[in-house]
CSV table of C-alpha atoms in Angstrom, one decimal:
chain,number,residue,atom,x,y,z
A,1,MET,CA,97.4,37.7,68.7
A,2,GLU,CA,98.4,34.9,66.5
A,3,GLN,CA,98.0,31.4,68.0
A,4,SER,CA,101.5,30.2,67.4
A,5,GLN,CA,103.1,33.3,69.1
A,6,SER,CA,100.7,33.1,72.0
A,7,THR,CA,101.2,29.5,72.6
A,8,GLY,CA,104.9,30.0,72.8
A,9,LYS,CA,104.4,32.8,75.3
A,10,LEU,CA,102.0,30.8,77.5
A,11,TYR,CA,104.1,27.6,77.7
A,12,SER,CA,107.4,29.3,78.5
A,13,ALA,CA,110.0,27.6,80.6
A,14,ASP,CA,108.9,28.9,83.9
A,15,GLY,CA,105.2,28.9,83.1
A,16,ALA,CA,104.6,32.5,84.3
A,17,ASP,CA,103.8,35.6,82.3
A,18,ALA,CA,105.1,39.1,82.7
A,19,SER,CA,103.9,41.2,85.6
A,20,TYR,CA,102.5,43.9,83.2
A,21,GLY,CA,103.6,46.7,85.6
A,22,LEU,CA,101.8,45.1,88.6
A,23,HIS,CA,103.7,44.7,91.9
A,24,ALA,CA,104.8,41.1,91.6
A,25,GLY,CA,104.8,38.7,94.6
A,26,VAL,CA,103.0,41.0,97.1
A,27,LEU,CA,100.1,38.6,97.9
A,28,GLY,CA,100.5,35.5,100.0
A,29,PRO,CA,98.3,32.3,99.7
A,30,VAL,CA,95.7,33.5,102.2
A,31,GLU,CA,95.3,36.9,100.5
A,32,THR,CA,95.1,35.2,97.1
A,33,LEU,CA,92.3,32.9,98.5
A,34,ALA,CA,90.5,36.0,99.9
A,35,GLN,CA,90.2,37.4,96.3
A,36,SER,CA,88.2,34.3,95.2
A,37,VAL,CA,86.1,34.2,98.4
A,38,SER,CA,85.2,37.9,98.3
A,39,ALA,CA,84.3,37.8,94.6
A,40,MET,CA,81.8,35.0,95.4
A,41,ALA,CA,80.4,37.1,98.3
A,42,PRO,CA,79.2,33.9,100.2
A,43,THR,CA,77.4,36.0,102.8
A,44,THR,CA,75.3,37.4,100.1
A,45,SER,CA,74.2,33.9,98.9
A,46,ALA,CA,73.4,32.9,102.5
A,47,ALA,CA,71.2,36.0,102.8
A,48,LEU,CA,69.6,36.4,99.3
A,49,THR,CA,70.3,33.4,97.0
A,50,ILE,CA,69.4,30.5,99.2
A,51,PRO,CA,65.9,31.8,99.8
A,52,LEU,CA,65.4,32.0,96.0
A,53,VAL,CA,66.7,28.4,95.6
A,54,PHE,CA,64.4,27.3,98.4
A,55,ALA,CA,61.4,28.8,96.6
A,56,LEU,CA,62.1,26.3,93.8
A,57,ALA,CA,63.6,23.3,95.5
A,58,GLY,CA,62.0,23.3,98.9
A,59,ASN,CA,63.4,20.5,101.1
A,60,ALA,CA,65.9,19.6,98.3
A,61,THR,CA,67.7,22.9,98.7
A,62,TRP,CA,70.7,21.2,100.4
A,63,LEU,CA,70.8,18.6,97.6
A,64,VAL,CA,70.8,21.3,94.9
A,65,TYR,CA,73.9,22.9,96.6
A,66,LEU,CA,75.6,19.5,96.8
A,67,LEU,CA,75.1,19.0,93.0
A,68,ALA,CA,76.2,22.6,92.4
A,69,THR,CA,79.4,21.9,94.5
A,70,GLY,CA,80.2,18.9,92.3
A,71,ALA,CA,79.7,21.0,89.1
A,72,THR,CA,81.9,23.7,90.5
A,73,LEU,CA,84.7,21.3,91.4
A,74,LEU,CA,84.7,20.0,87.8
A,75,ILE,CA,85.1,23.5,86.6
A,76,GLY,CA,87.7,24.1,89.3
A,77,PHE,CA,89.7,21.1,88.2
A,78,CYS,CA,90.0,22.5,84.7
A,79,VAL,CA,90.9,26.0,85.8
A,80,SER,CA,93.4,24.8,88.4
A,81,ARG,CA,95.2,22.6,85.9
A,82,PHE,CA,95.5,25.6,83.6
A,83,ALA,CA,96.7,27.7,86.5
A,84,ARG,CA,99.6,25.3,87.0
A,85,LEU,CA,100.8,26.2,83.5
A,86,SER,CA,100.4,30.0,83.4
A,87,ALA,CA,100.1,33.0,85.7
A,88,SER,CA,98.5,36.0,84.1
A,89,PRO,CA,96.2,38.9,85.1
A,90,GLY,CA,94.1,37.8,82.1
A,91,SER,CA,93.2,34.6,83.8
A,92,LEU,CA,90.6,32.5,81.9
A,93,TYR,CA,90.9,34.8,78.9
A,94,THR,CA,94.6,34.2,78.6
A,95,TYR,CA,94.2,30.5,79.1
A,96,THR,CA,91.8,30.3,76.2
A,97,ALA,CA,93.3,32.9,73.9
A,98,ASN,CA,96.7,31.3,74.0
A,99,THR,CA,95.5,27.8,73.3
A,100,LEU,CA,92.4,28.0,71.0
A,101,PRO,CA,92.0,30.1,67.8
A,102,PRO,CA,92.0,33.8,68.7
A,103,VAL,CA,88.2,34.3,68.2
A,104,PHE,CA,87.5,31.9,71.1
A,105,GLY,CA,89.9,33.8,73.3
A,106,VAL,CA,88.0,37.0,72.4
A,107,ALA,CA,84.7,35.4,73.4
A,108,ALA,CA,86.2,34.2,76.7
A,109,GLY,CA,87.6,37.7,77.4
A,110,TRP,CA,84.4,39.6,76.8
A,111,GLY,CA,82.4,36.9,78.6
A,112,LEU,CA,84.7,37.1,81.6
A,113,LEU,CA,84.6,40.8,81.6
A,114,LEU,CA,80.8,41.0,81.7
A,115,ALA,CA,80.8,38.3,84.4
A,116,TYR,CA,83.0,40.3,86.8
A,117,LEU,CA,81.3,43.6,86.0
A,118,GLY,CA,77.8,42.0,86.3
A,119,THR,CA,78.6,40.3,89.6
A,120,GLY,CA,80.1,43.5,91.0
A,121,ALA,CA,77.0,45.5,90.0
A,122,SER,CA,74.8,42.7,91.4
A,123,VAL,CA,76.4,42.7,94.9
A,124,ALA,CA,76.4,46.5,94.8
A,125,GLY,CA,72.6,46.1,94.5
A,126,GLY,CA,72.8,43.7,97.4
A,127,ALA,CA,74.6,46.3,99.4
A,128,LEU,CA,71.8,48.8,98.7
A,129,TYR,CA,69.3,46.2,99.8
A,130,TYR,CA,70.9,45.6,103.1
A,131,ALA,CA,71.6,49.3,103.7
A,132,THR,CA,67.9,49.8,103.2
A,133,VAL,CA,67.0,46.9,105.6
A,134,LEU,CA,69.3,48.2,108.3
A,135,ALA,CA,68.3,51.9,107.9
A,136,GLN,CA,64.6,51.0,108.1
A,137,GLN,CA,65.2,48.8,111.1
A,138,PHE,CA,67.0,51.4,113.1
A,139,PHE,CA,65.9,54.7,111.7
A,140,HIS,CA,62.6,53.9,109.8
A,141,TRP,CA,64.2,55.5,106.8
A,142,ALA,CA,65.3,54.3,103.4
A,143,PRO,CA,68.6,55.7,102.1
A,144,PRO,CA,68.4,57.2,98.5
A,145,ALA,CA,69.5,54.6,96.0
A,146,LEU,CA,71.9,56.7,93.7
A,147,PRO,CA,74.1,58.2,96.4
A,148,THR,CA,74.3,54.9,98.2
A,149,LEU,CA,75.4,53.1,95.0
A,150,ALA,CA,77.8,55.9,94.1
A,151,VAL,CA,79.5,55.6,97.5
A,152,VAL,CA,79.8,51.8,97.4
A,153,CYS,CA,81.3,51.8,93.9
A,154,ALA,CA,83.5,54.8,94.4
A,155,VAL,CA,85.0,53.6,97.7
A,156,ALA,CA,85.5,50.1,96.3
A,157,GLY,CA,87.2,51.6,93.2
A,158,PHE,CA,89.5,53.8,95.3
A,159,ILE,CA,90.7,50.9,97.5
A,160,ALA,CA,91.2,48.7,94.4
A,161,TYR,CA,93.3,51.4,92.9
A,162,ARG,CA,95.2,52.4,96.0
A,163,ASP,CA,96.8,49.0,97.0
A,164,VAL,CA,96.1,45.5,95.9
A,165,LYS,CA,97.6,44.1,99.2
A,166,LEU,CA,95.4,46.4,101.3
A,167,SER,CA,92.5,45.4,99.2
A,168,ALA,CA,93.1,41.7,99.7
A,169,GLU,CA,93.7,42.1,103.4
A,170,LEU,CA,90.5,44.2,103.8
A,171,MET,CA,88.5,41.6,101.9
A,172,LEU,CA,90.0,38.8,104.0
A,173,TRP,CA,89.0,40.3,107.4
A,174,ILE,CA,85.5,41.3,106.2
A,175,GLU,CA,84.6,37.9,104.9
A,176,ALA,CA,86.3,36.1,107.8
A,177,ALA,CA,84.3,38.1,110.4
A,178,SER,CA,81.0,37.8,108.5
A,179,LEU,CA,81.3,34.0,107.8
A,180,THR,CA,82.3,33.3,111.4
A,181,LEU,CA,79.1,35.0,112.7
A,182,ILE,CA,77.0,32.9,110.3
A,183,VAL,CA,78.7,29.7,111.3
A,184,ILE,CA,78.1,30.4,115.0
A,185,LEU,CA,74.4,31.0,114.4
A,186,LEU,CA,73.9,28.0,112.2
A,187,ALA,CA,75.8,25.7,114.6
A,188,SER,CA,73.7,26.9,117.6
A,189,LEU,CA,70.3,26.7,115.9
A,190,PRO,CA,69.7,22.9,116.0
A,191,ILE,CA,70.9,22.8,119.6
A,192,HIS,CA,68.5,25.6,120.6
A,193,LEU,CA,65.6,24.0,118.7
A,194,HIS,CA,66.5,20.5,120.1
A,195,ILE,CA,66.3,19.1,116.5
A,196,PRO,CA,69.5,17.1,115.7
A,197,LEU,CA,68.2,16.0,112.3
A,198,ASP,CA,65.6,17.2,109.9
A,199,LEU,CA,64.1,14.1,108.4
A,200,ASP,CA,61.9,16.1,106.0
A,201,GLN,CA,65.0,17.5,104.3
A,202,LEU,CA,66.9,14.2,104.4
A,203,GLN,CA,63.9,12.4,102.8
A,204,LEU,CA,63.4,15.3,100.3
A,205,LYS,CA,59.8,15.5,101.5
A,206,GLY,CA,57.5,17.5,99.1
A,207,ALA,CA,60.4,18.4,96.7
A,208,SER,CA,59.6,18.8,93.1
A,209,PHE,CA,62.3,17.3,90.9
A,210,SER,CA,61.1,19.2,87.9
A,211,SER,CA,62.2,22.4,89.5
A,212,LEU,CA,65.7,21.2,90.5
A,213,GLY,CA,67.1,22.4,87.2
A,214,PRO,CA,66.2,26.1,87.6
A,215,ALA,CA,67.2,25.9,91.3
A,216,MET,CA,70.6,24.5,90.2
A,217,VAL,CA,71.1,27.6,88.0
A,218,LEU,CA,70.6,29.9,91.0
A,219,ALA,CA,72.9,27.8,93.1
A,220,ILE,CA,75.6,27.9,90.5
A,221,PHE,CA,75.5,31.7,90.7
A,222,SER,CA,76.5,31.4,94.4
A,223,PHE,CA,79.8,30.0,93.2
A,224,ALA,CA,80.4,32.5,90.4
A,225,GLY,CA,83.8,34.2,90.8
A,226,PHE,CA,85.4,31.3,92.8
A,227,GLU,CA,88.2,31.3,90.1
A,228,SER,CA,88.9,35.0,90.4
A,229,ALA,CA,92.2,34.4,92.2
A,230,THR,CA,93.5,33.6,88.7
A,231,THR,CA,93.4,37.3,87.9
A,232,LEU,CA,96.2,37.9,90.5
A,233,GLY,CA,98.7,35.9,88.5
A,234,GLY,CA,101.0,38.9,88.3
A,235,GLU,CA,100.8,39.7,92.0
A,236,ALA,CA,100.7,36.4,93.9
A,237,ARG,CA,103.8,34.8,95.4
A,238,GLU,CA,104.6,31.5,93.7
A,239,PRO,CA,101.5,31.9,91.5
A,240,LEU,CA,101.7,28.5,89.8
A,241,ARG,CA,101.3,26.9,93.3
A,242,THR,CA,99.1,29.3,95.3
A,243,ILE,CA,96.5,30.1,92.6
A,244,PRO,CA,95.5,26.5,91.7
A,245,ARG,CA,95.2,25.7,95.4
A,246,ALA,CA,93.1,28.8,96.0
A,247,VAL,CA,90.7,27.9,93.3
A,248,ILE,CA,90.1,24.3,94.6
A,249,GLN,CA,90.1,25.4,98.3
A,250,CYS,CA,87.5,28.1,97.5
A,251,ALA,CA,85.2,25.7,95.7
A,252,LEU,CA,85.4,23.1,98.5
A,253,LEU,CA,85.0,25.6,101.4
A,254,ALA,CA,82.1,27.4,99.7
A,255,GLY,CA,80.4,24.1,98.9
A,256,VAL,CA,80.5,23.0,102.6
A,257,PHE,CA,79.3,26.5,103.7
A,258,PHE,CA,76.4,26.7,101.3
A,259,ILE,CA,75.2,23.1,102.1
A,260,LEU,CA,75.3,23.9,105.8
A,261,CYS,CA,73.6,27.3,105.3
A,262,SER,CA,70.8,25.8,103.1
A,263,TYR,CA,70.1,22.9,105.5
A,264,SER,CA,70.1,25.1,108.6
A,265,GLU,CA,68.0,27.9,107.1
A,266,VAL,CA,65.4,25.5,105.9
A,267,LEU,CA,65.5,23.7,109.3
A,268,GLY,CA,65.0,26.8,111.2
A,269,LEU,CA,62.4,28.6,109.1
A,270,SER,CA,60.3,25.5,108.6
A,271,ARG,CA,59.5,25.9,112.3
A,272,ALA,CA,58.7,29.6,111.9
A,273,SER,CA,55.6,31.3,110.7
A,274,SER,CA,57.5,33.1,107.9
A,275,GLN,CA,58.6,31.3,104.7
A,276,LEU,CA,62.3,31.3,103.9
A,277,SER,CA,61.4,32.6,100.4
A,278,ALA,CA,59.5,35.6,101.8
A,279,THR,CA,61.6,36.9,104.7
A,280,THR,CA,63.6,40.0,104.1
A,281,SER,CA,66.4,39.0,106.4
A,282,PRO,CA,66.6,35.2,107.1
A,283,MET,CA,69.7,35.4,109.3
A,284,HIS,CA,68.0,38.0,111.5
A,285,LEU,CA,65.0,35.8,111.9
A,286,LEU,CA,67.0,32.7,112.6
A,287,ALA,CA,69.1,34.6,115.3
A,288,GLY,CA,65.8,35.4,117.1
A,289,MET,CA,64.8,31.7,117.0
A,290,ALA,CA,68.2,30.7,118.3
A,291,GLY,CA,67.7,33.1,121.3
A,292,ILE,CA,70.5,35.5,120.2
A,293,PRO,CA,68.8,38.5,118.4
A,294,PRO,CA,71.9,40.7,118.6
A,295,LEU,CA,73.8,38.2,116.4
A,296,GLY,CA,71.1,38.7,113.7
A,297,VAL,CA,71.8,42.5,113.6
A,298,ALA,CA,75.6,41.8,113.5
A,299,ILE,CA,75.1,39.4,110.5
A,300,ASP,CA,72.9,41.9,108.7
A,301,LEU,CA,75.7,44.5,109.1
A,302,GLY,CA,78.2,41.9,108.1
A,303,ALA,CA,76.2,41.1,105.0
A,304,LEU,CA,76.3,44.8,104.0
A,305,VAL,CA,80.1,45.0,104.5
A,306,SER,CA,80.6,41.7,102.7
A,307,MET,CA,78.7,42.9,99.7
A,308,PHE,CA,81.0,45.9,99.6
A,309,ALA,CA,84.0,43.5,99.7
A,310,GLY,CA,82.4,41.7,96.7
A,311,VAL,CA,82.3,44.9,94.7
A,312,LEU,CA,85.9,45.5,95.6
A,313,ALA,CA,86.9,42.0,94.5
A,314,CYS,CA,85.1,42.3,91.2
A,315,ALA,CA,86.5,45.7,90.5
A,316,THR,CA,90.0,44.2,91.1
A,317,ALA,CA,89.4,41.2,88.9
A,318,ALA,CA,87.6,43.1,86.1
A,319,ALA,CA,90.4,45.7,85.9
A,320,ARG,CA,93.0,43.1,85.3
A,321,VAL,CA,91.0,41.5,82.6
A,322,LEU,CA,90.5,44.9,81.0
A,323,MET,CA,94.3,45.5,81.3
A,324,ARG,CA,95.1,42.1,79.7
A,325,MET,CA,92.7,42.7,76.8
A,326,ALA,CA,94.2,46.1,76.2
A,327,HIS,CA,97.6,44.5,75.9
A,328,GLU,CA,96.2,42.3,73.1
A,329,SER,CA,94.8,45.4,71.3
A,330,LEU,CA,91.2,44.4,72.0
A,331,LEU,CA,90.7,47.6,73.9
A,332,PRO,CA,92.3,51.1,74.0
A,333,ALA,CA,95.9,51.1,75.1
A,334,ALA,CA,95.2,53.5,78.0
A,335,LEU,CA,93.6,50.6,79.9
A,336,GLN,CA,96.9,48.7,80.1
A,337,ARG,CA,98.7,51.5,82.0
A,338,THR,CA,99.6,50.8,85.6
A,339,SER,CA,100.5,53.2,88.4
A,340,LYS,CA,104.2,53.0,89.2
A,341,LYS,CA,103.5,53.9,92.9
A,342,HIS,CA,100.5,51.6,93.5
A,343,GLY,CA,101.2,48.9,90.9
A,344,THR,CA,97.5,48.8,89.9
A,345,PRO,CA,95.8,49.5,86.5
A,346,GLY,CA,94.3,52.8,87.4
A,347,ALA,CA,92.3,53.6,84.3
A,348,ALA,CA,90.9,50.0,84.2
A,349,VAL,CA,89.9,50.2,87.9
A,350,ILE,CA,88.1,53.5,87.4
A,351,LEU,CA,86.3,52.2,84.3
A,352,SER,CA,85.3,49.0,86.1
A,353,ALA,CA,83.8,50.8,89.1
A,354,THR,CA,82.1,53.4,86.9
A,355,LEU,CA,80.4,50.7,84.7
A,356,MET,CA,79.2,48.9,87.9
A,357,PHE,CA,77.6,52.2,89.1
A,358,VAL,CA,76.1,52.9,85.7
A,359,ALA,CA,74.4,49.5,85.5
A,360,THR,CA,72.9,49.8,89.0
A,361,ALA,CA,72.0,53.5,88.5
A,362,ALA,CA,70.1,52.7,85.3
A,363,MET,CA,68.0,50.1,87.1
A,364,ALA,CA,67.5,52.5,90.1
A,365,PHE,CA,66.1,55.1,87.6
A,366,ARG,CA,63.6,52.5,86.5
A,367,GLY,CA,62.5,52.0,90.1
A,368,SER,CA,64.3,48.7,90.7
A,369,LEU,CA,65.0,47.6,94.3
A,370,GLY,CA,68.4,46.4,95.4
A,371,SER,CA,67.2,42.8,95.5
A,372,GLU,CA,66.1,43.1,91.9
A,373,MET,CA,69.5,44.5,90.9
A,374,TYR,CA,71.1,41.5,92.6
A,375,ASP,CA,68.8,39.0,90.9
A,376,VAL,CA,68.8,40.4,87.3
A,377,LEU,CA,72.5,41.5,87.0
A,378,GLY,CA,73.6,38.3,88.7
A,379,SER,CA,71.6,36.2,86.3
A,380,LEU,CA,73.2,38.1,83.3
A,381,ALA,CA,76.7,37.6,84.8
A,382,VAL,CA,76.1,33.8,84.9
A,383,PHE,CA,76.2,33.7,81.1
A,384,GLY,CA,79.6,35.3,81.0
A,385,PHE,CA,81.0,32.9,83.6
A,386,LEU,CA,79.7,29.9,81.8
A,387,THR,CA,81.1,31.0,78.5
A,388,ALA,CA,84.6,31.4,80.0
A,389,TYR,CA,84.3,28.2,82.0
A,390,ALA,CA,83.3,26.1,79.0
A,391,LEU,CA,86.0,27.5,76.7
A,392,VAL,CA,88.7,26.8,79.4
A,393,ALA,CA,87.4,23.2,79.7
A,394,VAL,CA,87.7,22.8,75.9
A,395,ALA,CA,91.1,24.3,75.8
A,396,LEU,CA,92.7,22.3,78.6
A,397,PRO,CA,93.4,19.1,76.8
A,398,PHE,CA,95.0,21.0,73.9
A,399,ALA,CA,97.2,23.0,76.3
A,400,ARG,CA,98.4,19.9,78.1
A,401,ARG,CA,99.1,18.2,74.7
A,402,THR,CA,101.3,21.2,73.8
A,403,ARG,CA,103.3,20.5,76.9
A,404,GLY,CA,103.5,16.8,76.2
A,405,GLN,CA,101.3,16.0,79.2
A,406,HIS,CA,98.4,14.3,77.4
A,407,SER,CA,96.0,12.6,79.9
A,408,HIS,CA,92.9,10.6,79.3
A,409,LEU,CA,91.6,11.6,82.7
A,410,VAL,CA,91.9,15.3,81.8
A,411,VAL,CA,90.1,14.7,78.5
A,412,ALA,CA,87.3,12.9,80.2
A,413,VAL,CA,86.9,15.6,82.9
A,414,SER,CA,87.0,18.3,80.2
A,415,ILE,CA,84.2,16.6,78.2
A,416,LEU,CA,82.1,16.0,81.3
A,417,THR,CA,82.6,19.7,82.4
A,418,VAL,CA,81.4,21.0,79.0
A,419,ALA,CA,78.4,18.7,79.2
A,420,VAL,CA,77.5,19.9,82.7
A,421,ILE,CA,77.8,23.5,81.6
A,422,THR,CA,75.7,22.9,78.6
A,423,LEU,CA,73.0,21.4,80.8
A,424,ILE,CA,73.1,24.4,83.1
A,425,VAL,CA,72.7,26.7,80.2
A,426,VAL,CA,69.7,24.7,78.9
A,427,PHE,CA,68.1,24.8,82.4
A,428,ASP,CA,68.8,28.5,82.6
A,429,LEU,CA,67.0,29.1,79.3
A,430,GLN,CA,64.1,27.0,80.4
A,431,SER,CA,63.8,28.7,83.8
A,432,SER,CA,63.2,32.2,82.4
A,433,ALA,CA,59.7,32.5,83.7
A,434,ASP,CA,59.3,36.3,83.4
A,435,ALA,CA,59.9,38.7,80.6
A,436,VAL,CA,63.0,40.4,82.1
A,437,HIS,CA,64.9,37.1,82.6
A,438,ALA,CA,63.7,35.8,79.3
A,439,ARG,CA,65.4,38.7,77.5
A,440,LEU,CA,68.8,38.2,79.3
A,441,PRO,CA,70.1,35.5,76.9
A,442,TYR,CA,69.4,37.7,73.9
A,443,LEU,CA,71.0,40.7,75.6
A,444,TYR,CA,74.1,38.6,76.3
A,445,VAL,CA,74.3,37.3,72.8
A,446,ALA,CA,74.1,40.8,71.5
A,447,TYR,CA,76.8,42.0,73.8
A,448,LEU,CA,79.1,39.1,72.8
A,449,ALA,CA,78.4,39.8,69.1
A,450,ALA,CA,79.4,43.4,69.6
A,451,GLY,CA,82.6,42.4,71.3
A,452,LEU,CA,83.5,40.1,68.4
A,453,ALA,CA,82.6,42.7,65.9
A,454,LEU,CA,84.9,45.2,67.7
A,455,TYR,CA,87.7,42.6,67.6
A,456,PHE,CA,87.4,42.0,63.8
A,457,ALA,CA,87.2,45.8,63.2
A,458,ARG,CA,90.3,46.5,65.2
A,459,LYS,CA,92.1,43.5,63.6
A,460,LYS,CA,91.2,44.9,60.2
A,461,SER,CA,92.4,48.4,61.1
A,462,ILE,CA,95.7,47.0,62.5
A,463,SER,CA,96.3,44.9,59.4
A,464,ALA,CA,95.6,47.9,57.1
A,465,ASN,CA,98.2,50.0,58.9
């Protein structure tokens, strides 16, 4: 994995990498966008993350999401510019590894791998949470955690292995249906309540600006995975065009959706006896306030299915990062093999789904609820995403210089992006109020150190042979 060789491979004449045994060109622009949208699991954020942000930011929740959208667009700018140069299933790992010294590529690879696995496990916990909410609502019974998690991860892994096109189309329809229901509810709520504007929110009444930093960290997690369309570089049609567009489109659409959700949820529940940060199903409560209770049940069911789509999307993305890392001898060669029939990395998909189950099962054994799995595992995944995002932002100006496309604008945006990510990390470290969250940074550093140690050990072993 020498830098000179990698750079030559990345900036080839056509800008696209080999398919690595994947079925090339099977995914259209909409299906490629569906990968990023599903990895973000926006329905999950509307149901679980926005209440957590509200607990910190209050009436400034919409502003926090506006700022988070701006930060995500900065990151998206850097990622999309790279995606115009190269299409690879290794996505951000490949971008970094083929531009910066190898050790930075290794750090990006391990960070991105944890990010997708952690996010997948997180939304699996969210699926358990909503399965419990629905089962208790209709049957007054809570489903057992381990079998529920096993079914979610196993079915997602099977579909991810069976057919990437089927996987993308399934994710597309799941998210489209779920998001449509939420938009209908949120659009009807102000009309039903006869409140066109919420002046308390617009004036940021009672908002504590000292807590906006920690709230910003939670809001950023809502966008985590928006770049995962880049993992489909070997399977998307016209990847150097469709993938950059998907990354920016996902960031913009998600930003508008989250701002609308946060504003409407705070508007509705500020008129209710329940606090947004305390309700177990905010959309169900809002549907009752809007006079359409059945829509709340449909949205709860949609949230459950959407979280399954998130597990599926993360299994798809993580498997391709595993495959690409195996091609670079960072992991066993078995992980780079693809099925000739299905065109998917079977061993990598199985490993990804298994690791997601193991992470959630370990927390279930300790008595953690689905909402706690979503919170803790998602918080850990943020560190992986931020590592990969920062390294891509650093690498972008060097990559463009290699192509003879030096731009002062790109350099300025790259520097600003790194500065914003650094601030987010600082806020994240300062917001660790409890012992569990306070240990997460140390756990991540230990994980990254183990990944780097494995890289140096394998490099030494290969050199010796």
